[in-house]
Every structure is written in structure tokens, then in C-alpha cells.
Amino acid sequence: MKLPVTAIMEMTPDGMYSCSITENLGNYGIAGYGETAEQAREDMLACYEEMKEMNAEDGIETPEFEITYKYDIQSFFSMFPFFNISKIADEAGINKSQLRQYASGHAVASEMQYQKLRTTMNRIKEKLSFATF
């Protein structure tokens, strides 16, 4: 059975991206950094692999993770650049220019704007779950 964990993906104040597991994993912290959200995710997964190797050397079994990723707006659009920001803004009822500013990190979204995006992305996710090729 896989251990459910949450990874927080966010843009840092210096314009880089970080991805870190929120759960307490004993002696280790699992985190990654990069110039893109994908690089940060890959770095975090490499950190996890290193932790597994160190644990194996000490005779400790490391569980496999089932990772749920939580994104801020900047890291979401960095990770999924194929989503059309203008179309998502229309779906969410957010000004297109404003959402572009959120995605670039030039403006900070309010909790109400985040809620609009969450609702919209859940609708999109549901639609996609039925799609096949």
C-alpha cells in the first residue's frame, strides 16, 4: 500500500519553483527546487530516491508514496502550459489580464479568486476524466 503524501508546488520570491512534501517523514525532508515547476518536481523525486537509498543502507524500508500535488497559480501554469489562460479565465469568470498577472507572479490572487479557479479546474478535471482516444 502506498503512503498518501501532499507536495506543495509554488513559485518562490526569487522566481524559482519549490516542491516539498508536507508530511513529517522522520529524519528527512523531501524538497526540490528548479527554474520551472517540472524541474522542482523532478528534483523533489530525486531527493525521495536518495532518501530511499540512505534508508536501505540503514536497513530501513521506505514506503512508496502516492503524491497529491497542490499548486499555486504560477506553478500550475508553469507545469501545465498547454492550458489556455484566456479560456480558463472565461470559464472561471476572472479577467483574462488579471489571471495572466497571477500566472506570471506580478499580482497575488485573493482567496475568492483561488476558489473560482478551484471550482473551474474541478469541472475541467471531471470533463477530462470521461475523455478517451
mmCIF file of N, CA and C in Angstrom, residues 66-125:
data_model
loop_
_atom_site.group_PDB
_atom_site.id
_atom_site.type_symbol
_atom_site.label_atom_id
_atom_site.label_comp_id
_atom_site.label_asym_id
_atom_site.label_seq_id
_atom_site.Cartn_x
_atom_site.Cartn_y
_atom_site.Cartn_z
ATOM 1 N N GLU A 66 2.132 7.924 -2.657
ATOM 2 C CA GLU A 66 1.073 8.330 -3.573
ATOM 3 C C GLU A 66 0.953 9.840 -3.373
ATOM 4 N N ILE A 67 1.484 10.588 -4.334
ATOM 5 C CA ILE A 67 1.637 12.033 -4.150
ATOM 6 C C ILE A 67 0.454 12.786 -4.754
ATOM 7 N N THR A 68 -0.120 13.667 -3.947
ATOM 8 C CA THR A 68 -1.100 14.639 -4.414
ATOM 9 C C THR A 68 -0.390 15.976 -4.451
ATOM 10 N N TYR A 69 -0.419 16.633 -5.604
ATOM 11 C CA TYR A 69 0.255 17.918 -5.762
ATOM 12 C C TYR A 69 -0.743 19.054 -5.576
ATOM 13 N N LYS A 70 -0.338 20.047 -4.791
ATOM 14 C CA LYS A 70 -1.117 21.280 -4.628
ATOM 15 C C LYS A 70 -0.273 22.415 -5.197
ATOM 16 N N TYR A 71 -0.866 23.198 -6.093
ATOM 17 C CA TYR A 71 -0.141 24.238 -6.826
ATOM 18 C C TYR A 71 -0.611 25.628 -6.459
ATOM 19 N N ASP A 72 0.311 26.587 -6.512
ATOM 20 C CA ASP A 72 -0.121 27.966 -6.573
ATOM 21 C C ASP A 72 -0.354 28.269 -8.052
ATOM 22 N N ILE A 73 -0.904 29.427 -8.354
ATOM 23 C CA ILE A 73 -1.273 29.719 -9.741
ATOM 24 C C ILE A 73 -0.057 29.718 -10.659
ATOM 25 N N GLN A 74 1.059 30.319 -10.210
ATOM 26 C CA GLN A 74 2.248 30.397 -11.054
ATOM 27 C C GLN A 74 2.783 29.008 -11.389
ATOM 28 N N SER A 75 2.885 28.158 -10.393
ATOM 29 C CA SER A 75 3.441 26.824 -10.654
ATOM 30 C C SER A 75 2.478 25.971 -11.470
ATOM 31 N N PHE A 76 1.169 26.170 -11.302
ATOM 32 C CA PHE A 76 0.210 25.407 -12.099
ATOM 33 C C PHE A 76 0.402 25.682 -13.585
ATOM 34 N N PHE A 77 0.464 26.968 -13.960
ATOM 35 C CA PHE A 77 0.601 27.283 -15.380
ATOM 36 C C PHE A 77 2.014 27.009 -15.896
ATOM 37 N N SER A 78 3.002 26.954 -15.006
ATOM 38 C CA SER A 78 4.338 26.516 -15.416
ATOM 39 C C SER A 78 4.327 25.012 -15.707
ATOM 40 N N MET A 79 3.622 24.263 -14.868
ATOM 41 C CA MET A 79 3.586 22.810 -15.003
ATOM 42 C C MET A 79 2.707 22.368 -16.165
ATOM 43 N N PHE A 80 1.661 23.127 -16.435
ATOM 44 C CA PHE A 80 0.695 22.758 -17.470
ATOM 45 C C PHE A 80 0.521 23.914 -18.469
ATOM 46 N N PRO A 81 1.562 24.244 -19.220
ATOM 47 C CA PRO A 81 1.499 25.411 -20.104
ATOM 48 C C PRO A 81 0.532 25.246 -21.272
ATOM 49 N N PHE A 82 0.061 24.041 -21.507
ATOM 50 C CA PHE A 82 -0.858 23.796 -22.615
ATOM 51 C C PHE A 82 -2.279 24.272 -22.314
ATOM 52 N N PHE A 83 -2.563 24.600 -21.042
ATOM 53 C CA PHE A 83 -3.865 25.166 -20.725
ATOM 54 C C PHE A 83 -3.909 26.612 -21.188
ATOM 55 N N ASN A 84 -4.970 26.981 -21.852
ATOM 56 C CA ASN A 84 -5.155 28.328 -22.366
ATOM 57 C C ASN A 84 -5.658 29.222 -21.236
ATOM 58 N N ILE A 85 -4.816 30.156 -20.808
ATOM 59 C CA ILE A 85 -5.153 31.024 -19.684
ATOM 60 C C ILE A 85 -6.419 31.828 -19.968
ATOM 61 N N SER A 86 -6.562 32.328 -21.181
ATOM 62 C CA SER A 86 -7.737 33.126 -21.516
ATOM 63 C C SER A 86 -9.020 32.313 -21.398
ATOM 64 N N LYS A 87 -8.986 31.077 -21.882
ATOM 65 C CA LYS A 87 -10.178 30.218 -21.812
ATOM 66 C C LYS A 87 -10.514 29.856 -20.365
ATOM 67 N N ILE A 88 -9.493 29.571 -19.570
ATOM 68 C CA ILE A 88 -9.735 29.259 -18.156
ATOM 69 C C ILE A 88 -10.288 30.481 -17.444
ATOM 70 N N ALA A 89 -9.768 31.666 -17.759
ATOM 71 C CA ALA A 89 -10.285 32.902 -17.154
ATOM 72 C C ALA A 89 -11.759 33.073 -17.494
ATOM 73 N N ASP A 90 -12.110 32.841 -18.759
ATOM 74 C CA ASP A 90 -13.522 32.928 -19.162
ATOM 75 C C ASP A 90 -14.377 31.950 -18.360
ATOM 76 N N GLU A 91 -13.924 30.708 -18.270
ATOM 77 C CA GLU A 91 -14.669 29.675 -17.539
ATOM 78 C C GLU A 91 -14.840 30.034 -16.064
ATOM 79 N N ALA A 92 -13.809 30.657 -15.486
ATOM 80 C CA ALA A 92 -13.821 30.982 -14.056
ATOM 81 C C ALA A 92 -14.480 32.325 -13.749
ATOM 82 N N GLY A 93 -14.720 33.120 -14.782
ATOM 83 C CA GLY A 93 -15.280 34.451 -14.537
ATOM 84 C C GLY A 93 -14.254 35.408 -13.970
ATOM 85 N N ILE A 94 -12.998 35.244 -14.396
ATOM 86 C CA ILE A 94 -11.893 36.098 -13.956
ATOM 87 C C ILE A 94 -11.402 36.873 -15.171
ATOM 88 N N ASN A 95 -11.041 38.114 -14.970
ATOM 89 C CA ASN A 95 -10.494 38.932 -16.046
ATOM 90 C C ASN A 95 -9.248 38.246 -16.606
ATOM 91 N N LYS A 96 -9.178 38.131 -17.940
ATOM 92 C CA LYS A 96 -8.058 37.428 -18.592
ATOM 93 C C LYS A 96 -6.715 38.047 -18.248
ATOM 94 N N SER A 97 -6.652 39.368 -18.288
ATOM 95 C CA SER A 97 -5.405 40.068 -17.979
ATOM 96 C C SER A 97 -4.995 39.821 -16.529
ATOM 97 N N GLN A 98 -5.986 39.815 -15.639
ATOM 98 C CA GLN A 98 -5.701 39.586 -14.220
ATOM 99 C C GLN A 98 -5.143 38.188 -14.006
ATOM 100 N N LEU A 99 -5.735 37.173 -14.664
ATOM 101 C CA LEU A 99 -5.237 35.808 -14.498
ATOM 102 C C LEU A 99 -3.824 35.680 -15.055
ATOM 103 N N ARG A 100 -3.523 36.363 -16.151
ATOM 104 C CA ARG A 100 -2.149 36.349 -16.676
ATOM 105 C C ARG A 100 -1.178 36.945 -15.657
ATOM 106 N N GLN A 101 -1.615 38.007 -14.969
ATOM 107 C CA GLN A 101 -0.753 38.611 -13.935
ATOM 108 C C GLN A 101 -0.544 37.645 -12.777
ATOM 109 N N TYR A 102 -1.592 36.904 -12.389
ATOM 110 C CA TYR A 102 -1.441 35.892 -11.337
ATOM 111 C C TYR A 102 -0.453 34.810 -11.791
ATOM 112 N N ALA A 103 -0.609 34.365 -13.031
ATOM 113 C CA ALA A 103 0.226 33.280 -13.550
ATOM 114 C C ALA A 103 1.693 33.683 -13.656
ATOM 115 N N SER A 104 1.945 34.959 -13.919
ATOM 116 C CA SER A 104 3.330 35.427 -14.040
ATOM 117 C C SER A 104 3.936 35.817 -12.704
ATOM 118 N N GLY A 105 3.101 35.917 -11.676
ATOM 119 C CA GLY A 105 3.592 36.318 -10.362
ATOM 120 C C GLY A 105 3.614 37.820 -10.153
ATOM 121 N N HIS A 106 3.044 38.578 -11.092
ATOM 122 C CA HIS A 106 3.023 40.036 -10.955
ATOM 123 C C HIS A 106 1.881 40.532 -10.090
ATOM 124 N N ALA A 107 0.935 39.667 -9.777
ATOM 125 C CA ALA A 107 -0.169 40.001 -8.880
ATOM 126 C C ALA A 107 -0.484 38.764 -8.055
ATOM 127 N N VAL A 108 -1.085 38.973 -6.896
ATOM 128 C CA VAL A 108 -1.427 37.873 -5.996
ATOM 129 C C VAL A 108 -2.944 37.719 -5.982
ATOM 130 N N ALA A 109 -3.400 36.501 -6.200
ATOM 131 C CA ALA A 109 -4.835 36.223 -6.226
ATOM 132 C C ALA A 109 -5.396 36.172 -4.812
ATOM 133 N N SER A 110 -6.609 36.668 -4.673
ATOM 134 C CA SER A 110 -7.308 36.578 -3.392
ATOM 135 C C SER A 110 -7.829 35.148 -3.210
ATOM 136 N N GLU A 111 -8.272 34.844 -2.013
ATOM 137 C CA GLU A 111 -8.833 33.517 -1.750
ATOM 138 C C GLU A 111 -10.074 33.291 -2.609
ATOM 139 N N MET A 112 -10.851 34.343 -2.853
ATOM 140 C CA MET A 112 -12.043 34.220 -3.688
ATOM 141 C C MET A 112 -11.662 33.845 -5.132
ATOM 142 N N GLN A 113 -10.587 34.435 -5.643
ATOM 143 C CA GLN A 113 -10.131 34.107 -6.995
ATOM 144 C C GLN A 113 -9.615 32.667 -7.049
ATOM 145 N N TYR A 114 -8.883 32.254 -6.003
ATOM 146 C CA TYR A 114 -8.423 30.865 -5.944
ATOM 147 C C TYR A 114 -9.617 29.910 -5.941
ATOM 148 N N GLN A 115 -10.665 30.271 -5.211
ATOM 149 C CA GLN A 115 -11.839 29.405 -5.157
ATOM 150 C C GLN A 115 -12.499 29.295 -6.529
ATOM 151 N N LYS A 116 -12.569 30.390 -7.263
ATOM 152 C CA LYS A 116 -13.111 30.348 -8.624
ATOM 153 C C LYS A 116 -12.284 29.401 -9.496
ATOM 154 N N LEU A 117 -10.954 29.488 -9.361
ATOM 155 C CA LEU A 117 -10.083 28.610 -10.155
ATOM 156 C C LEU A 117 -10.226 27.149 -9.740
ATOM 157 N N ARG A 118 -10.324 26.899 -8.430
ATOM 158 C CA ARG A 118 -10.504 25.517 -7.957
ATOM 159 C C ARG A 118 -11.780 24.913 -8.546
ATOM 160 N N THR A 119 -12.857 25.668 -8.473
ATOM 161 C CA THR A 119 -14.134 25.185 -8.994
ATOM 162 C C THR A 119 -14.031 24.908 -10.493
ATOM 163 N N THR A 120 -13.423 25.830 -11.223
ATOM 164 C CA THR A 120 -13.274 25.672 -12.669
ATOM 165 C C THR A 120 -12.394 24.475 -12.999
ATOM 166 N N MET A 121 -11.270 24.326 -12.303
ATOM 167 C CA MET A 121 -10.374 23.205 -12.597
ATOM 168 C C MET A 121 -11.030 21.871 -12.243
ATOM 169 N N ASN A 122 -11.850 21.841 -11.201
ATOM 170 C CA ASN A 122 -12.569 20.604 -10.871
ATOM 171 C C ASN A 122 -13.555 20.244 -11.976
ATOM 172 N N ARG A 123 -14.228 21.251 -12.564
ATOM 173 C CA ARG A 123 -15.127 20.984 -13.686
ATOM 174 C C ARG A 123 -14.345 20.449 -14.885
ATOM 175 N N ILE A 124 -13.200 21.068 -15.169
ATOM 176 C CA ILE A 124 -12.367 20.623 -16.299
ATOM 177 C C ILE A 124 -11.860 19.203 -16.045
ATOM 178 N N LYS A 125 -11.405 18.952 -14.824
ATOM 179 C CA LYS A 125 -10.908 17.621 -14.467
ATOM 180 C C LYS A 125 -12.001 16.566 -14.642
#
